[in-house]
Amino acid sequence: MLLKGSVSLLLALSTLVVFANHGPKPIVTGADQASVYLPLLKGKRVGVLGNPSSIIGRRSLVDSLHDLGINIKEIFGPEHGFRGKASNGAKVADEIDSATGIPIISLYGPKRKPSKADMDAIDIMIFDVQDVGCRFYTNINVLRNIMESCAESGKELLILDRPDPNGYVDGPILDMAFKSGVGQFPVPIVHGMTIGEFAQMINGEGWLRNKEQCKLKIIPVKNYSHDMAYALPVWPSPNLNSQQAILLYPSLCLFEGTIISQGRGTHMPFTVLGNPDLKGAYTFSFTPESIPGMSETPLHQGQACYGLDLRGVDTDSLRRTGKINLSWMMELYKAYPYKEKFFDYHQSRQMGDIDKLAGVAAFKEQIASGMSEADIRKSWEPGLSKYKEMRKKYLLYPDGVSQTKFVPANDRHISYEGRILMTKDAAVLMWPGTDVRVDFEGTELSAQLKDQDTANYYNVVVDGMVTRKIHPDTTRKDYLLADGLSYGRHSVELFKRTEWDKGKTWFYGFDFEGKTVLAGPPKKPVRKMEFFGNSITCGYAIEDRAGDSPIGFFENNYDSYAALTARHFNAQCHYTAKSGIGIMVSWFPLIMPEMYNRLDPTDSNSRWNFSSYVPDLVVINLLQNDAWITDMPTNEQFKRKFGTQRPSEDFIIGSYRNFVRTIREVYPKAQIICMLGNMDITREGSPWPGYVQKAVQELNDPRIFTLVVPYKNTPGHPKTEEQKAMAETLIAFIEKNIGW
């Protein structure tokens, strides 16, 4: 079953093999990148920490994943509950979710973290809630508790990250003497981090019990930087029910430690400020009332409160200043007639402790003494500056507008494998198996490519796993290679699946954004191999289960026996191969003795520098096409090469011997395996294995071996499993005879 709405679209889009940049990119939350994280959930028992802000598109994350067949065993609800029906501070009981039938375990009652039994019931935990970037907003406390439970149980935490709508850093650092439910970490009031970034900081600063480490997998927000405006699609809690309230919250939540109402008990909380005793000083008023699900017993219930209407404040400008507003606190303290009551939380059970909210004891004295805002801000140093420096280590997103950076093809950080033609502004990829590699620190990477005629395909290999297939076209553009990665060091490889008759591809360089940086060039393996081969080595039609199609879509050198063998031995490898080619005769005029020494296989004057890459082991797997065509006297290439007479056994043996001798001359120290198979050249009764064995005997070289792979006895070219079987045979032969 497909998800409804936006996720079905995401899943459909995930099947595309190309990605190009076309103008500004929209912000994409972690949850909306379903194709990235669904494979991580397949076959696992899943727990979800969520609330109404946990959505894919406009639909509940849990409902969507449940419809997709994801095995959600438990839902964990934070403050206000999973479906967001509980008031501020109200205890929430366990229940069964009416929409899905899944148990909901409350973490805002007697239990504040999942128990061992809860964690034993799952394999992976998802954390997806919209935060607002403030120390006194309790989501980060829940995050810490979930991380502790995951660390204690050895379970992975998957964070579907979301933007921080405030995005800046300001306020005093919490004095841990005032640690409380509204302040658990030594961070400023506005910490300027997303949930994913804050989780990395919790791990990195050792804030879990016993400094344990939680195994994190973060799906980062795409196309986001901290200075970007972000309008929330769902309000994160009942009393943050407008964009205005969310952006005023860093400044107005401090008033919860005063006698001033912040609008709880109205439908405009955190956008107004007032008190009954300010009648006469202000004309604007509002009257808090009991509102189930928002505030049942608000401060000054049933009394007209006079004060400030902030619904018209330009909150986007406030956000861009990067500062909480202290002037409203200073103004209302000055206006309030009973100064001794202003910060006295004993006046009402609905008042909080200003020391715990501000995080320092000095704040109330500073306001009461009339200290200037500039001097108040000076008192936050040097702690605030130290925090900003520490915060940089954990950021997934830049603070400023993301700027795309370009690294050209000739940059020293980029590593190549295969016979590659380097021009002034591009690396020209032609041979099968040629690849481009880079290590980087970041979350995403793109490549600028242009293809000769759109017949080529490439595998993208991220951290050793094939993640997508790229199909470049004839226009130079960006192609997304990796995205949605947890911030850290990653490797990316662009591997050419197709052979050179599909045309050339120009690789111009890499594009990356934000704080992504390229690491040193990837360290190359010590061992080196080279294969000289035909379609079997190319991986021709390997993925065509219905036949033997010649189109590039079905070709995949990456899964050929040759590439499988090279990866098994962690060896560099060159694939000097072409479908249809032979040593004496091919299905076209070119033969291997004319092609083996070319850099550009399409240019008879282009020469490869054999000293630039010297393999330890060479595998020659040829003659299959010779075997066919030498029995076809009417074939044009037969007539061109042999006239009317089939070549003799001595001619065949001599031709093969001469080619092997040529390879020996260019690689005098290499071990050489003369291999045949696994198509009908090695069928029972075939003379061709004998020709190869005779040629090798005549060479009388102890470092040249013969390997005959049995006939696969199926039509067409070898498919994936048959290539794998060939690789296993070759690997065993190499281990036994070469000693690798």
Tab-separated table of C-alpha atoms in Angstrom, residues 210-570:
chain	number	residue	atom	x	y	z
A	210	ASN	CA	27.694	8.148	32.559
A	211	LYS	CA	28.685	9.952	29.350
A	212	GLU	CA	27.183	7.146	27.286
A	213	GLN	CA	26.926	7.608	23.539
A	214	CYS	CA	23.694	7.192	21.617
A	215	LYS	CA	23.955	5.706	18.138
A	216	LEU	CA	22.436	8.401	15.905
A	217	LYS	CA	21.202	8.398	12.332
A	218	ILE	CA	20.060	11.866	11.310
A	219	ILE	CA	18.088	12.616	8.156
A	220	PRO	CA	19.045	16.289	7.692
A	221	VAL	CA	16.840	19.021	6.322
A	222	LYS	CA	17.647	19.777	2.702
A	223	ASN	CA	18.266	23.278	1.353
A	224	TYR	CA	18.252	24.927	4.779
A	225	SER	CA	20.418	27.388	6.660
A	226	HIS	CA	19.786	28.844	10.109
A	227	ASP	CA	19.054	32.334	8.870
A	228	MET	CA	16.183	31.178	6.648
A	229	ALA	CA	12.605	32.015	7.545
A	230	TYR	CA	10.569	28.870	8.065
A	231	ALA	CA	6.780	28.879	8.433
A	232	LEU	CA	5.708	25.842	10.408
A	233	PRO	CA	3.045	23.697	8.681
A	234	VAL	CA	1.713	22.464	12.059
A	235	TRP	CA	1.847	24.318	15.369
A	236	PRO	CA	4.273	22.546	17.710
A	237	SER	CA	2.090	22.818	20.838
A	238	PRO	CA	-1.363	24.175	21.784
A	239	ASN	CA	-0.077	27.517	23.042
A	240	LEU	CA	2.284	28.128	20.159
A	241	ASN	CA	-0.567	28.336	17.701
A	242	SER	CA	0.719	30.999	15.315
A	243	GLN	CA	3.930	31.924	13.561
A	244	GLN	CA	3.858	35.179	15.510
A	245	ALA	CA	3.787	33.295	18.814
A	246	ILE	CA	6.636	31.009	17.789
A	247	LEU	CA	8.925	33.920	16.927
A	248	LEU	CA	7.948	35.902	20.035
A	249	TYR	CA	8.308	32.892	22.335
A	250	PRO	CA	12.053	33.323	23.076
A	251	SER	CA	11.324	36.800	24.435
A	252	LEU	CA	7.900	36.226	26.001
A	253	CYS	CA	8.414	32.912	27.775
A	254	LEU	CA	10.539	34.768	30.329
A	255	PHE	CA	7.302	36.415	31.462
A	256	GLU	CA	6.163	33.039	32.816
A	257	GLY	CA	8.471	33.919	35.719
A	258	THR	CA	6.563	37.147	36.371
A	259	ILE	CA	3.094	38.305	37.414
A	260	ILE	CA	2.444	39.309	33.774
A	261	SER	CA	0.122	37.088	31.708
A	262	GLN	CA	1.500	35.994	28.338
A	263	GLY	CA	-1.990	35.402	26.924
A	264	ARG	CA	-2.492	31.843	28.149
A	265	GLY	CA	-6.247	31.345	28.441
A	266	THR	CA	-6.817	33.212	25.173
A	267	HIS	CA	-6.575	32.095	21.574
A	268	MET	CA	-3.602	34.407	21.099
A	269	PRO	CA	-1.031	33.134	23.611
A	270	PHE	CA	2.502	34.486	23.487
A	271	THR	CA	1.446	37.465	21.401
A	272	VAL	CA	0.028	39.652	24.221
A	273	LEU	CA	1.230	40.708	27.683
A	274	GLY	CA	-0.833	42.130	30.515
A	275	ASN	CA	-1.916	42.286	34.141
A	276	PRO	CA	-5.067	43.562	35.873
A	277	ASP	CA	-3.024	46.049	37.903
A	278	LEU	CA	-1.869	47.806	34.740
A	279	LYS	CA	-5.344	49.238	34.077
A	280	GLY	CA	-4.914	52.917	33.376
A	281	ALA	CA	-1.330	52.497	32.233
A	282	TYR	CA	-2.438	50.704	29.029
A	283	THR	CA	-5.656	50.718	27.040
A	284	PHE	CA	-5.283	47.331	25.319
A	285	SER	CA	-6.758	44.464	27.312
A	286	PHE	CA	-7.600	40.769	27.149
A	287	THR	CA	-9.271	38.389	29.592
A	288	PRO	CA	-7.833	34.920	30.195
A	289	GLU	CA	-10.422	32.142	30.470
A	290	SER	CA	-10.278	28.402	30.922
A	291	ILE	CA	-9.716	26.746	27.540
A	292	PRO	CA	-9.597	22.925	27.621
A	293	GLY	CA	-6.555	21.564	25.806
A	294	MET	CA	-4.772	24.910	26.052
A	295	SER	CA	-4.927	26.301	29.568
A	296	GLU	CA	-7.564	25.184	32.083
A	297	THR	CA	-6.467	27.494	34.928
A	298	PRO	CA	-4.579	30.425	33.411
A	299	LEU	CA	-2.956	33.211	35.385
A	300	HIS	CA	-5.487	36.013	36.131
A	301	GLN	CA	-8.406	33.841	34.947
A	302	GLY	CA	-11.552	35.887	34.421
A	303	GLN	CA	-9.788	39.218	34.959
A	304	ALA	CA	-9.168	41.871	32.340
A	305	CYS	CA	-5.421	42.221	31.795
A	306	TYR	CA	-4.008	45.468	30.452
A	307	GLY	CA	-0.737	45.752	28.608
A	308	LEU	CA	0.956	45.193	25.246
A	309	ASP	CA	-0.539	43.846	22.039
A	310	LEU	CA	2.394	42.369	20.097
A	311	ARG	CA	0.395	40.788	17.293
A	312	GLY	CA	1.552	43.497	14.924
A	313	VAL	CA	5.252	43.271	15.728
A	314	ASP	CA	7.461	42.504	12.729
A	315	THR	CA	8.706	39.179	14.054
A	316	ASP	CA	10.711	38.397	10.934
A	317	SER	CA	12.798	41.494	11.622
A	318	LEU	CA	13.060	40.419	15.264
A	319	ARG	CA	14.359	37.017	14.130
A	320	ARG	CA	16.895	38.635	11.817
A	321	THR	CA	18.309	40.783	14.652
A	322	GLY	CA	19.373	37.543	16.351
A	323	LYS	CA	18.397	38.924	19.771
A	324	ILE	CA	15.629	38.321	22.261
A	325	ASN	CA	13.680	41.492	23.100
A	326	LEU	CA	14.387	42.728	26.629
A	327	SER	CA	12.640	46.074	26.257
A	328	TRP	CA	9.171	44.642	26.972
A	329	MET	CA	10.364	43.136	30.261
A	330	MET	CA	12.036	46.390	31.237
A	331	GLU	CA	8.962	48.443	30.263
A	332	LEU	CA	6.384	46.326	32.088
A	333	TYR	CA	8.500	46.048	35.249
A	334	LYS	CA	8.777	49.820	35.301
A	335	ALA	CA	5.032	50.199	34.736
A	336	TYR	CA	3.904	47.615	37.284
A	337	PRO	CA	2.996	49.301	40.603
A	338	TYR	CA	3.807	46.451	43.023
A	339	LYS	CA	7.451	45.744	42.294
A	340	GLU	CA	7.857	43.172	45.079
A	341	LYS	CA	5.244	40.941	43.400
A	342	PHE	CA	6.604	41.131	39.869
A	343	PHE	CA	9.013	38.159	40.144
A	344	ASP	CA	7.500	36.501	43.240
A	345	TYR	CA	6.269	33.099	42.053
A	346	HIS	CA	4.523	32.557	45.408
A	347	GLN	CA	1.798	34.914	44.144
A	348	SER	CA	0.317	32.203	41.923
A	349	ARG	CA	0.710	28.532	41.145
A	350	GLN	CA	0.652	29.597	37.496
A	351	MET	CA	3.876	31.577	37.867
A	352	GLY	CA	7.274	30.046	37.241
A	353	ASP	CA	10.635	30.770	38.812
A	354	ILE	CA	12.384	33.552	36.869
A	355	ASP	CA	15.809	32.282	37.981
A	356	LYS	CA	15.115	28.914	36.359
A	357	LEU	CA	13.657	30.456	33.204
A	358	ALA	CA	16.449	33.001	32.726
A	359	GLY	CA	18.961	30.443	33.941
A	360	VAL	CA	20.828	32.903	36.167
A	361	ALA	CA	20.109	34.629	39.494
A	362	ALA	CA	21.277	38.022	38.266
A	363	PHE	CA	18.560	38.604	35.670
A	364	LYS	CA	15.776	39.721	38.027
A	365	GLU	CA	18.135	42.020	39.916
A	366	GLN	CA	19.330	43.521	36.635
A	367	ILE	CA	15.761	44.286	35.550
A	368	ALA	CA	14.822	45.600	39.004
A	369	SER	CA	17.879	47.856	39.187
A	370	GLY	CA	17.163	49.444	35.811
A	371	MET	CA	20.399	48.162	34.273
A	372	SER	CA	20.702	48.987	30.597
A	373	GLU	CA	20.165	46.297	28.004
A	374	ALA	CA	23.752	46.683	26.827
A	375	ASP	CA	25.074	46.014	30.320
A	376	ILE	CA	22.736	43.055	30.796
A	377	ARG	CA	24.061	41.567	27.582
A	378	LYS	CA	27.661	42.136	28.688
A	379	SER	CA	26.948	40.005	31.753
A	380	TRP	CA	26.187	37.040	29.463
A	381	GLU	CA	29.807	36.995	28.352
A	382	PRO	CA	32.151	35.255	27.986
A	383	GLY	CA	29.792	32.289	28.337
A	384	LEU	CA	27.687	33.145	25.297
A	385	SER	CA	30.706	33.500	22.993
A	386	LYS	CA	32.186	30.240	24.285
A	387	TYR	CA	28.900	28.488	23.595
A	388	LYS	CA	28.782	29.852	20.038
A	389	GLU	CA	32.248	28.464	19.396
A	390	MET	CA	31.368	25.085	20.900
A	391	ARG	CA	28.122	24.955	18.906
A	392	LYS	CA	30.018	25.123	15.600
A	393	LYS	CA	31.286	21.558	16.071
A	394	TYR	CA	27.783	20.137	15.890
A	395	LEU	CA	26.107	22.157	13.149
A	396	LEU	CA	24.555	20.389	10.189
A	397	TYR	CA	23.587	23.648	8.515
A	398	PRO	CA	25.322	26.984	7.946
A	399	ASP	CA	24.306	30.068	9.878
A	400	GLY	CA	24.296	32.219	6.729
A	401	VAL	CA	22.634	31.635	3.396
A	402	SER	CA	24.023	28.471	1.874
A	403	GLN	CA	26.512	29.157	-0.879
A	404	THR	CA	27.233	26.521	-3.469
A	405	LYS	CA	30.930	25.789	-3.900
A	406	PHE	CA	32.485	24.168	-6.947
A	407	VAL	CA	35.569	21.935	-6.947
A	408	PRO	CA	36.940	21.352	-10.477
A	409	ALA	CA	37.855	17.975	-11.900
A	410	ASN	CA	41.595	18.588	-11.525
A	411	ASP	CA	41.389	19.306	-7.777
A	412	ARG	CA	43.847	17.302	-5.693
A	413	HIS	CA	41.077	16.017	-3.399
A	414	ILE	CA	39.544	13.991	-6.235
A	415	SER	CA	40.784	10.493	-7.022
A	416	TYR	CA	40.344	8.614	-10.320
A	417	GLU	CA	40.557	4.993	-11.320
A	418	GLY	CA	40.804	3.673	-14.879
A	419	ARG	CA	42.069	5.092	-18.135
A	420	ILE	CA	40.778	8.657	-17.983
A	421	LEU	CA	41.516	11.510	-20.363
A	422	MET	CA	42.098	14.773	-18.471
A	423	THR	CA	41.347	17.976	-20.362
A	424	LYS	CA	41.651	21.577	-19.223
A	425	ASP	CA	38.226	21.660	-17.584
A	426	ALA	CA	37.000	18.062	-17.352
A	427	ALA	CA	37.827	14.411	-16.847
A	428	VAL	CA	36.576	12.389	-19.812
A	429	LEU	CA	35.178	9.018	-18.754
A	430	MET	CA	35.095	6.326	-21.464
A	431	TRP	CA	36.080	2.820	-20.348
A	432	PRO	CA	33.787	0.585	-18.283
A	433	GLY	CA	34.512	0.693	-14.583
A	434	THR	CA	36.280	4.051	-14.659
A	435	ASP	CA	35.341	5.954	-11.555
A	436	VAL	CA	35.674	9.197	-9.664
A	437	ARG	CA	36.072	9.158	-5.894
A	438	VAL	CA	36.058	11.767	-3.166
A	439	ASP	CA	35.900	11.865	0.616
A	440	PHE	CA	34.061	14.746	2.259
A	441	GLU	CA	32.583	15.974	5.493
A	442	GLY	CA	28.993	17.045	5.106
A	443	THR	CA	25.522	15.809	4.265
A	444	GLU	CA	25.242	16.024	0.476
A	445	LEU	CA	27.248	16.245	-2.735
A	446	SER	CA	26.500	16.831	-6.424
A	447	ALA	CA	28.528	16.356	-9.607
A	448	GLN	CA	28.545	18.386	-12.819
A	449	LEU	CA	28.271	16.028	-15.796
A	450	LYS	CA	27.572	16.061	-19.516
A	451	ASP	CA	27.134	12.983	-21.698
A	452	GLN	CA	27.894	12.531	-25.367
A	453	ASP	CA	24.560	10.992	-26.320
A	454	THR	CA	22.703	9.896	-23.113
A	455	ALA	CA	23.571	6.197	-23.479
A	456	ASN	CA	25.759	6.014	-20.351
A	457	TYR	CA	24.767	5.058	-16.831
A	458	TYR	CA	26.649	5.407	-13.554
A	459	ASN	CA	26.367	3.851	-10.132
A	460	VAL	CA	26.677	6.173	-7.158
A	461	VAL	CA	28.395	4.409	-4.278
A	462	VAL	CA	28.102	6.141	-0.899
A	463	ASP	CA	30.127	4.754	1.978
A	464	GLY	CA	30.553	1.482	0.117
A	465	MET	CA	26.871	1.022	-0.803
A	466	VAL	CA	25.271	1.582	-4.213
A	467	THR	CA	22.566	4.176	-3.568
A	468	ARG	CA	21.380	5.327	-6.979
A	469	LYS	CA	21.863	5.165	-10.742
A	470	ILE	CA	22.716	8.334	-12.658
A	471	HIS	CA	21.767	8.804	-16.320
A	472	PRO	CA	23.411	12.026	-17.550
A	473	ASP	CA	22.170	13.856	-20.626
A	474	THR	CA	23.844	16.068	-23.189
A	475	THR	CA	23.531	19.305	-21.203
A	476	ARG	CA	26.064	20.159	-18.521
A	477	LYS	CA	24.225	20.200	-15.212
A	478	ASP	CA	24.333	19.108	-11.595
A	479	TYR	CA	23.403	15.571	-10.592
A	480	LEU	CA	22.739	14.802	-6.958
A	481	LEU	CA	25.029	12.020	-5.784
A	482	ALA	CA	24.355	11.982	-2.050
A	483	ASP	CA	21.952	13.703	0.288
A	484	GLY	CA	20.235	13.128	3.590
A	485	LEU	CA	23.466	11.921	5.197
A	486	SER	CA	24.297	12.364	8.851
A	487	TYR	CA	26.904	15.066	9.123
A	488	GLY	CA	30.348	13.499	9.186
A	489	ARG	CA	32.946	11.982	6.910
A	490	HIS	CA	31.625	10.120	3.875
A	491	SER	CA	32.996	8.639	0.671
A	492	VAL	CA	31.318	8.923	-2.714
A	493	GLU	CA	32.233	7.032	-5.852
A	494	LEU	CA	30.837	7.661	-9.342
A	495	PHE	CA	31.311	4.350	-11.178
A	496	LYS	CA	30.775	3.951	-14.962
A	497	ARG	CA	28.492	0.986	-15.545
A	498	THR	CA	28.671	1.168	-19.318
A	499	GLU	CA	31.401	0.597	-21.906
A	500	TRP	CA	32.988	3.041	-24.278
A	501	ASP	CA	30.719	2.416	-27.270
A	502	LYS	CA	27.992	4.230	-25.295
A	503	GLY	CA	29.934	7.448	-25.726
A	504	LYS	CA	31.964	9.722	-23.485
A	505	THR	CA	30.949	11.502	-20.307
A	506	TRP	CA	32.545	14.765	-19.195
A	507	PHE	CA	32.961	15.137	-15.437
A	508	TYR	CA	33.587	18.799	-14.587
A	509	GLY	CA	33.734	18.637	-10.808
A	510	PHE	CA	31.757	18.495	-7.573
A	511	ASP	CA	29.267	20.966	-6.123
A	512	PHE	CA	28.564	21.185	-2.413
A	513	GLU	CA	26.818	23.553	-0.068
A	514	GLY	CA	27.016	24.909	3.439
A	515	LYS	CA	29.739	23.593	5.687
A	516	THR	CA	30.554	20.618	3.470
A	517	VAL	CA	34.299	20.328	2.951
A	518	LEU	CA	36.381	17.928	0.913
A	519	ALA	CA	38.734	15.694	2.850
A	520	GLY	CA	42.117	14.528	1.617
A	521	PRO	CA	42.173	12.387	-1.530
A	522	PRO	CA	40.905	8.847	-0.832
A	523	LYS	CA	43.698	6.443	0.006
A	524	LYS	CA	44.087	3.994	-2.858
A	525	PRO	CA	44.415	0.260	-2.230
A	526	VAL	CA	47.896	-1.218	-2.538
A	527	ARG	CA	46.931	-4.093	-4.820
A	528	LYS	CA	46.350	-3.412	-8.507
A	529	MET	CA	44.543	-5.469	-11.126
A	530	GLU	CA	43.698	-5.126	-14.808
A	531	PHE	CA	41.246	-7.116	-16.918
A	532	PHE	CA	41.420	-7.437	-20.688
A	533	GLY	CA	38.064	-8.736	-21.794
A	534	ASN	CA	34.908	-8.697	-23.842
A	535	SER	CA	31.200	-8.382	-23.033
A	536	ILE	CA	31.470	-10.802	-20.129
A	537	THR	CA	33.967	-8.495	-18.426
A	538	CYS	CA	31.895	-5.411	-19.323
A	539	GLY	CA	28.780	-6.790	-17.632
A	540	TYR	CA	26.807	-6.650	-20.872
A	541	ALA	CA	23.036	-7.253	-20.393
A	542	ILE	CA	23.703	-8.429	-16.851
A	543	GLU	CA	20.429	-6.914	-15.601
A	544	ASP	CA	18.249	-7.903	-18.576
A	545	ARG	CA	16.252	-10.833	-17.247
A	546	ALA	CA	14.159	-11.076	-20.401
A	547	GLY	CA	16.932	-11.263	-22.984
A	548	ASP	CA	20.236	-9.776	-24.117
A	549	SER	CA	19.485	-6.128	-24.748
A	550	PRO	CA	22.463	-4.020	-25.893
A	551	ILE	CA	21.207	-0.773	-24.295
A	552	GLY	CA	23.223	0.748	-21.501
A	553	PHE	CA	20.395	0.572	-18.987
A	554	PHE	CA	20.954	-3.185	-18.563
A	555	GLU	CA	24.761	-3.124	-18.538
A	556	ASN	CA	26.547	-2.973	-15.187
A	557	ASN	CA	30.296	-3.465	-14.987
A	558	TYR	CA	30.066	-2.921	-11.217
A	559	ASP	CA	28.437	-6.347	-10.785
A	560	SER	CA	30.640	-8.156	-13.302
A	561	TYR	CA	32.879	-10.993	-12.129
A	562	ALA	CA	35.863	-8.692	-12.703
A	563	ALA	CA	34.662	-5.859	-10.448
A	564	LEU	CA	33.419	-8.293	-7.806
A	565	THR	CA	36.837	-9.919	-7.718
A	566	ALA	CA	38.658	-6.586	-7.482
A	567	ARG	CA	36.468	-5.443	-4.583
A	568	HIS	CA	36.926	-8.772	-2.817
A	569	PHE	CA	40.683	-8.246	-2.795
A	570	ASN	CA	40.376	-4.492	-2.150
